[in-house]
PDB file of C-alpha atoms in Angstrom:
ATOM      1  CA  UNK J   1      -1.700  91.911 -77.218  1.00  0.00           C
ATOM      2  CA  UNK J   2       1.606  91.654 -75.471  1.00  0.00           C
ATOM      3  CA  UNK J   3       2.196  95.536 -76.393  1.00  0.00           C
ATOM      4  CA  UNK J   4       0.242  97.118 -74.369  1.00  0.00           C
ATOM      5  CA  UNK J   5       0.803  94.931 -70.973  1.00  0.00           C
ATOM      6  CA  UNK J   6       4.590  95.406 -72.063  1.00  0.00           C
ATOM      7  CA  UNK J   7       4.591  99.650 -71.980  1.00  0.00           C
ATOM      8  CA  UNK J   8       2.785  98.923 -68.917  1.00  0.00           C
ATOM      9  CA  UNK J   9       5.129  99.418 -65.633  1.00  0.00           C
ATOM     10  CA  UNK J  10       6.485  97.379 -63.672  1.00  0.00           C
ATOM     11  CA  UNK J  11       5.441  97.697 -60.124  1.00  0.00           C
ATOM     12  CA  UNK J  12       6.111  97.144 -56.240  1.00  0.00           C
ATOM     13  CA  UNK J  13       3.327  93.915 -56.326  1.00  0.00           C
ATOM     14  CA  UNK J  14       3.204  90.563 -56.658  1.00  0.00           C
ATOM     15  CA  UNK J  15       2.399  88.683 -60.716  1.00  0.00           C
ATOM     16  CA  UNK J  16      -0.661  86.648 -60.712  1.00  0.00           C
ATOM     17  CA  UNK J  17      -2.147  85.010 -63.617  1.00  0.00           C
ATOM     18  CA  UNK J  18      -3.054  87.852 -66.060  1.00  0.00           C
ATOM     19  CA  UNK J  19      -5.924  87.141 -68.439  1.00  0.00           C
ATOM     20  CA  UNK J  20      -5.951  89.725 -71.281  1.00  0.00           C
ATOM     21  CA  UNK J  21      -8.485  90.061 -73.987  1.00  0.00           C
ATOM     22  CA  UNK J  22      -9.608  92.898 -76.604  1.00  0.00           C
ATOM     23  CA  UNK J  23      -7.263  94.211 -79.354  1.00  0.00           C
ATOM     24  CA  UNK J  24      -4.223  96.403 -79.158  1.00  0.00           C
ATOM     25  CA  UNK J  25      -5.614  99.041 -79.329  1.00  0.00           C
ATOM     26  CA  UNK J  26      -8.723  98.835 -76.651  1.00  0.00           C
ATOM     27  CA  UNK J  27      -6.802  96.065 -74.642  1.00  0.00           C
ATOM     28  CA  UNK J  28      -8.720  94.982 -71.488  1.00  0.00           C
ATOM     29  CA  UNK J  29      -7.475  93.186 -68.787  1.00  0.00           C
ATOM     30  CA  UNK J  30     -10.446  90.318 -66.519  1.00  0.00           C
ATOM     31  CA  UNK J  31     -11.221  92.129 -62.905  1.00  0.00           C
ATOM     32  CA  UNK J  32     -12.112  88.832 -60.920  1.00  0.00           C
ATOM     33  CA  UNK J  33     -14.508  91.215 -58.643  1.00  0.00           C
ATOM     34  CA  UNK J  34     -16.910  92.648 -61.583  1.00  0.00           C
ATOM     35  CA  UNK J  35     -16.378  88.988 -62.851  1.00  0.00           C
ATOM     36  CA  UNK J  36     -15.468  90.597 -66.712  1.00  0.00           C
ATOM     37  CA  UNK J  37     -13.295  92.646 -68.758  1.00  0.00           C
ATOM     38  CA  UNK J  38     -12.769  96.379 -68.268  1.00  0.00           C
ATOM     39  CA  UNK J  39     -10.541  98.291 -69.795  1.00  0.00           C
ATOM     40  CA  UNK J  40      -6.102  98.286 -69.521  1.00  0.00           C
ATOM     41  CA  UNK J  41      -5.817 101.424 -68.671  1.00  0.00           C
ATOM     42  CA  UNK J  42      -2.337 102.349 -66.157  1.00  0.00           C
ATOM     43  CA  UNK J  43      -5.091 102.963 -62.829  1.00  0.00           C
ATOM     44  CA  UNK J  44      -7.051  99.289 -63.487  1.00  0.00           C
ATOM     45  CA  UNK J  45      -3.361  97.222 -64.185  1.00  0.00           C
ATOM     46  CA  UNK J  46      -2.012  98.633 -60.123  1.00  0.00           C
ATOM     47  CA  UNK J  47      -6.310  97.746 -58.747  1.00  0.00           C
ATOM     48  CA  UNK J  48      -5.951  94.782 -60.573  1.00  0.00           C
ATOM     49  CA  UNK J  49      -2.816  93.364 -59.074  1.00  0.00           C
ATOM     50  CA  UNK J  50      -3.714  95.410 -56.209  1.00  0.00           C
ATOM     51  CA  UNK J  51      -6.475  92.971 -55.290  1.00  0.00           C
ATOM     52  CA  UNK J  52      -4.271  90.144 -56.568  1.00  0.00           C
ATOM     53  CA  UNK J  53      -2.323  91.166 -52.905  1.00  0.00           C
ATOM     54  CA  UNK J  54      -4.954  91.878 -50.776  1.00  0.00           C
ATOM     55  CA  UNK J  55      -6.865  88.454 -51.689  1.00  0.00           C
ATOM     56  CA  UNK J  56      -3.889  85.769 -52.630  1.00  0.00           C
ATOM     57  CA  UNK J  57      -1.057  87.252 -50.339  1.00  0.00           C
ATOM     58  CA  UNK J  58      -2.901  89.702 -47.571  1.00  0.00           C
ATOM     59  CA  UNK J  59      -5.963  86.338 -46.808  1.00  0.00           C
ATOM     60  CA  UNK J  60      -8.136  89.138 -47.845  1.00  0.00           C
ATOM     61  CA  UNK J  61     -12.345  86.850 -48.655  1.00  0.00           C
ATOM     62  CA  UNK J  62     -12.645  88.320 -52.641  1.00  0.00           C
ATOM     63  CA  UNK J  63     -16.533  87.424 -51.820  1.00  0.00           C
ATOM     64  CA  UNK J  64     -16.132  90.665 -49.077  1.00  0.00           C
ATOM     65  CA  UNK J  65     -13.751  92.765 -51.518  1.00  0.00           C
ATOM     66  CA  UNK J  66     -15.759  94.965 -54.371  1.00  0.00           C
ATOM     67  CA  UNK J  67     -14.712  97.409 -57.045  1.00  0.00           C
ATOM     68  CA  UNK J  68     -16.119 100.963 -57.945  1.00  0.00           C
ATOM     69  CA  UNK J  69     -18.074 101.445 -54.877  1.00  0.00           C
ATOM     70  CA  UNK J  70     -20.881 104.353 -55.786  1.00  0.00           C
ATOM     71  CA  UNK J  71     -21.908 106.735 -53.586  1.00  0.00           C
ATOM     72  CA  UNK J  72     -24.015 109.374 -53.788  1.00  0.00           C
ATOM     73  CA  UNK J  73     -23.241 112.702 -52.076  1.00  0.00           C
ATOM     74  CA  UNK J  74     -26.005 114.986 -53.184  1.00  0.00           C
ATOM     75  CA  UNK J  75     -27.047 114.876 -56.664  1.00  0.00           C
ATOM     76  CA  UNK J  76     -23.654 114.200 -57.739  1.00  0.00           C
ATOM     77  CA  UNK J  77     -22.108 110.422 -58.323  1.00  0.00           C
ATOM     78  CA  UNK J  78     -18.811 109.141 -57.066  1.00  0.00           C
ATOM     79  CA  UNK J  79     -16.989 106.548 -57.548  1.00  0.00           C
ATOM     80  CA  UNK J  80     -14.300 104.489 -54.438  1.00  0.00           C
ATOM     81  CA  UNK J  81     -12.083 102.626 -56.481  1.00  0.00           C
ATOM     82  CA  UNK J  82     -12.327  99.325 -54.220  1.00  0.00           C
ATOM     83  CA  UNK J  83     -14.300  99.120 -50.997  1.00  0.00           C
ATOM     84  CA  UNK J  84     -13.999  95.856 -48.595  1.00  0.00           C
ATOM     85  CA  UNK J  85     -16.674  94.697 -45.790  1.00  0.00           C
ATOM     86  CA  UNK J  86     -17.045  91.982 -43.443  1.00  0.00           C
ATOM     87  CA  UNK J  87     -18.966  89.828 -43.275  1.00  0.00           C
ATOM     88  CA  UNK J  88     -22.069  92.323 -41.813  1.00  0.00           C
ATOM     89  CA  UNK J  89     -21.906  94.297 -45.399  1.00  0.00           C
ATOM     90  CA  UNK J  90     -20.584  97.111 -43.622  1.00  0.00           C
ATOM     91  CA  UNK J  91     -17.383  99.073 -45.132  1.00  0.00           C
ATOM     92  CA  UNK J  92     -13.804  98.092 -43.295  1.00  0.00           C
ATOM     93  CA  UNK J  93     -11.201  99.622 -45.874  1.00  0.00           C
ATOM     94  CA  UNK J  94     -11.225 101.749 -48.806  1.00  0.00           C
ATOM     95  CA  UNK J  95      -8.387 101.648 -52.052  1.00  0.00           C
ATOM     96  CA  UNK J  96      -7.451 104.244 -54.099  1.00  0.00           C
ATOM     97  CA  UNK J  97      -6.011 103.804 -57.292  1.00  0.00           C
ATOM     98  CA  UNK J  98      -3.732 105.420 -59.558  1.00  0.00           C
ATOM     99  CA  UNK J  99      -1.414 105.501 -62.453  1.00  0.00           C
ATOM    100  CA  UNK J 100       2.281 104.326 -61.646  1.00  0.00           C
ATOM    101  CA  UNK J 101       3.409 107.839 -63.133  1.00  0.00           C
ATOM    102  CA  UNK J 102       0.790 109.406 -60.387  1.00  0.00           C
ATOM    103  CA  UNK J 103       2.729 110.021 -57.046  1.00  0.00           C
ATOM    104  CA  UNK J 104       0.600 110.731 -54.570  1.00  0.00           C
ATOM    105  CA  UNK J 105      -0.198 114.013 -52.803  1.00  0.00           C
ATOM    106  CA  UNK J 106      -2.366 115.294 -50.151  1.00  0.00           C
ATOM    107  CA  UNK J 107      -4.742 115.212 -52.824  1.00  0.00           C
ATOM    108  CA  UNK J 108      -5.339 111.636 -52.935  1.00  0.00           C
ATOM    109  CA  UNK J 109      -5.698 111.286 -49.721  1.00  0.00           C
ATOM    110  CA  UNK J 110      -8.571 114.498 -49.762  1.00  0.00           C
ATOM    111  CA  UNK J 111     -10.533 112.112 -52.248  1.00  0.00           C
ATOM    112  CA  UNK J 112     -10.069 109.229 -50.120  1.00  0.00           C
ATOM    113  CA  UNK J 113     -11.154 111.574 -47.071  1.00  0.00           C
ATOM    114  CA  UNK J 114     -15.037 112.679 -48.767  1.00  0.00           C
ATOM    115  CA  UNK J 115     -15.729 108.405 -49.405  1.00  0.00           C
ATOM    116  CA  UNK J 116     -14.441 108.466 -46.148  1.00  0.00           C
ATOM    117  CA  UNK J 117     -16.935 111.201 -44.980  1.00  0.00           C
ATOM    118  CA  UNK J 118     -19.849 108.511 -46.304  1.00  0.00           C
ATOM    119  CA  UNK J 119     -18.218 105.542 -44.855  1.00  0.00           C
ATOM    120  CA  UNK J 120     -17.469 105.573 -42.815  1.00  0.00           C
ATOM    121  CA  UNK J 121     -14.224 103.169 -42.091  1.00  0.00           C
ATOM    122  CA  UNK J 122     -11.660 101.640 -40.926  1.00  0.00           C
ATOM    123  CA  UNK J 123      -9.010 101.911 -42.285  1.00  0.00           C
ATOM    124  CA  UNK J 124      -7.705 104.026 -45.768  1.00  0.00           C
ATOM    125  CA  UNK J 125      -5.743 102.741 -48.568  1.00  0.00           C
ATOM    126  CA  UNK J 126      -3.239 104.820 -51.505  1.00  0.00           C
ATOM    127  CA  UNK J 127      -1.300 102.808 -53.969  1.00  0.00           C
ATOM    128  CA  UNK J 128      -0.318 103.524 -57.159  1.00  0.00           C
ATOM    129  CA  UNK J 129       1.239 100.274 -57.183  1.00  0.00           C
ATOM    130  CA  UNK J 130       5.043 101.034 -56.799  1.00  0.00           C
ATOM    131  CA  UNK J 131       4.044 102.632 -53.703  1.00  0.00           C
ATOM    132  CA  UNK J 132       1.301 102.091 -50.827  1.00  0.00           C
ATOM    133  CA  UNK J 133       0.085 103.572 -47.747  1.00  0.00           C
ATOM    134  CA  UNK J 134      -2.163 102.634 -45.152  1.00  0.00           C
ATOM    135  CA  UNK J 135      -3.995 103.818 -42.744  1.00  0.00           C
ATOM    136  CA  UNK J 136      -5.930 103.533 -39.391  1.00  0.00           C
ATOM    137  CA  UNK J 137      -8.575 105.976 -38.068  1.00  0.00           C
ATOM    138  CA  UNK J 138      -9.510 106.531 -35.420  1.00  0.00           C
ATOM    139  CA  UNK J 139     -12.661 108.243 -34.396  1.00  0.00           C
ATOM    140  CA  UNK J 140     -13.028 109.105 -31.063  1.00  0.00           C
ATOM    141  CA  UNK J 141      -9.775 111.308 -31.107  1.00  0.00           C
ATOM    142  CA  UNK J 142      -9.820 112.451 -34.712  1.00  0.00           C
ATOM    143  CA  UNK J 143      -7.027 110.864 -35.312  1.00  0.00           C
ATOM    144  CA  UNK J 144      -5.255 108.257 -38.019  1.00  0.00           C
ATOM    145  CA  UNK J 145      -1.967 106.333 -37.494  1.00  0.00           C
ATOM    146  CA  UNK J 146      -0.117 105.429 -40.719  1.00  0.00           C
ATOM    147  CA  UNK J 147       1.451 101.476 -40.210  1.00  0.00           C
ATOM    148  CA  UNK J 148       4.709  99.891 -42.032  1.00  0.00           C
ATOM    149  CA  UNK J 149       3.005  97.475 -44.717  1.00  0.00           C
ATOM    150  CA  UNK J 150      -0.798  96.562 -45.665  1.00  0.00           C
ATOM    151  CA  UNK J 151      -2.229  94.718 -43.609  1.00  0.00           C
ATOM    152  CA  UNK J 152      -3.418  91.269 -43.497  1.00  0.00           C
ATOM    153  CA  UNK J 153      -7.197  90.107 -42.711  1.00  0.00           C
ATOM    154  CA  UNK J 154      -6.922  88.022 -40.057  1.00  0.00           C
ATOM    155  CA  UNK J 155      -4.972  91.488 -38.633  1.00  0.00           C
ATOM    156  CA  UNK J 156      -8.102  92.962 -39.400  1.00  0.00           C
ATOM    157  CA  UNK J 157     -10.156  92.932 -36.247  1.00  0.00           C
ATOM    158  CA  UNK J 158     -12.986  91.476 -38.103  1.00  0.00           C
TER     159      UNK J 158
END
């Protein structure tokens, strides 16, 4: 199992206690939000690190986070990588993950913007594990502001 993890890129995120399963050919990593092992892909490597970062370092309640949130657009089904909800279970933040080898471009922001047309959240976050971008939406004047850092949970103004 160490072989596959050793091939994963070291991320610009804190370490956490990684739980692995599966085989050398099909490794899996434990997802604390879905409460099950999932395929260990480069994107999943980023997701698990980022979710632990939000919970352990930024104080986000795990009970208010969900991974692989299904969204319906007509006949098309989309999946938001992670969504943070408020205590009234209204979406507050969408997080989109890419593999560390994927450059974050306008296309990635276009993708998360489509999800936001459905969820209408206050914060959008994009990360490839190396670079993280967070913006706060302002619907009053149809604008957004990029933040210097991912805010702590208490800074979100729940």
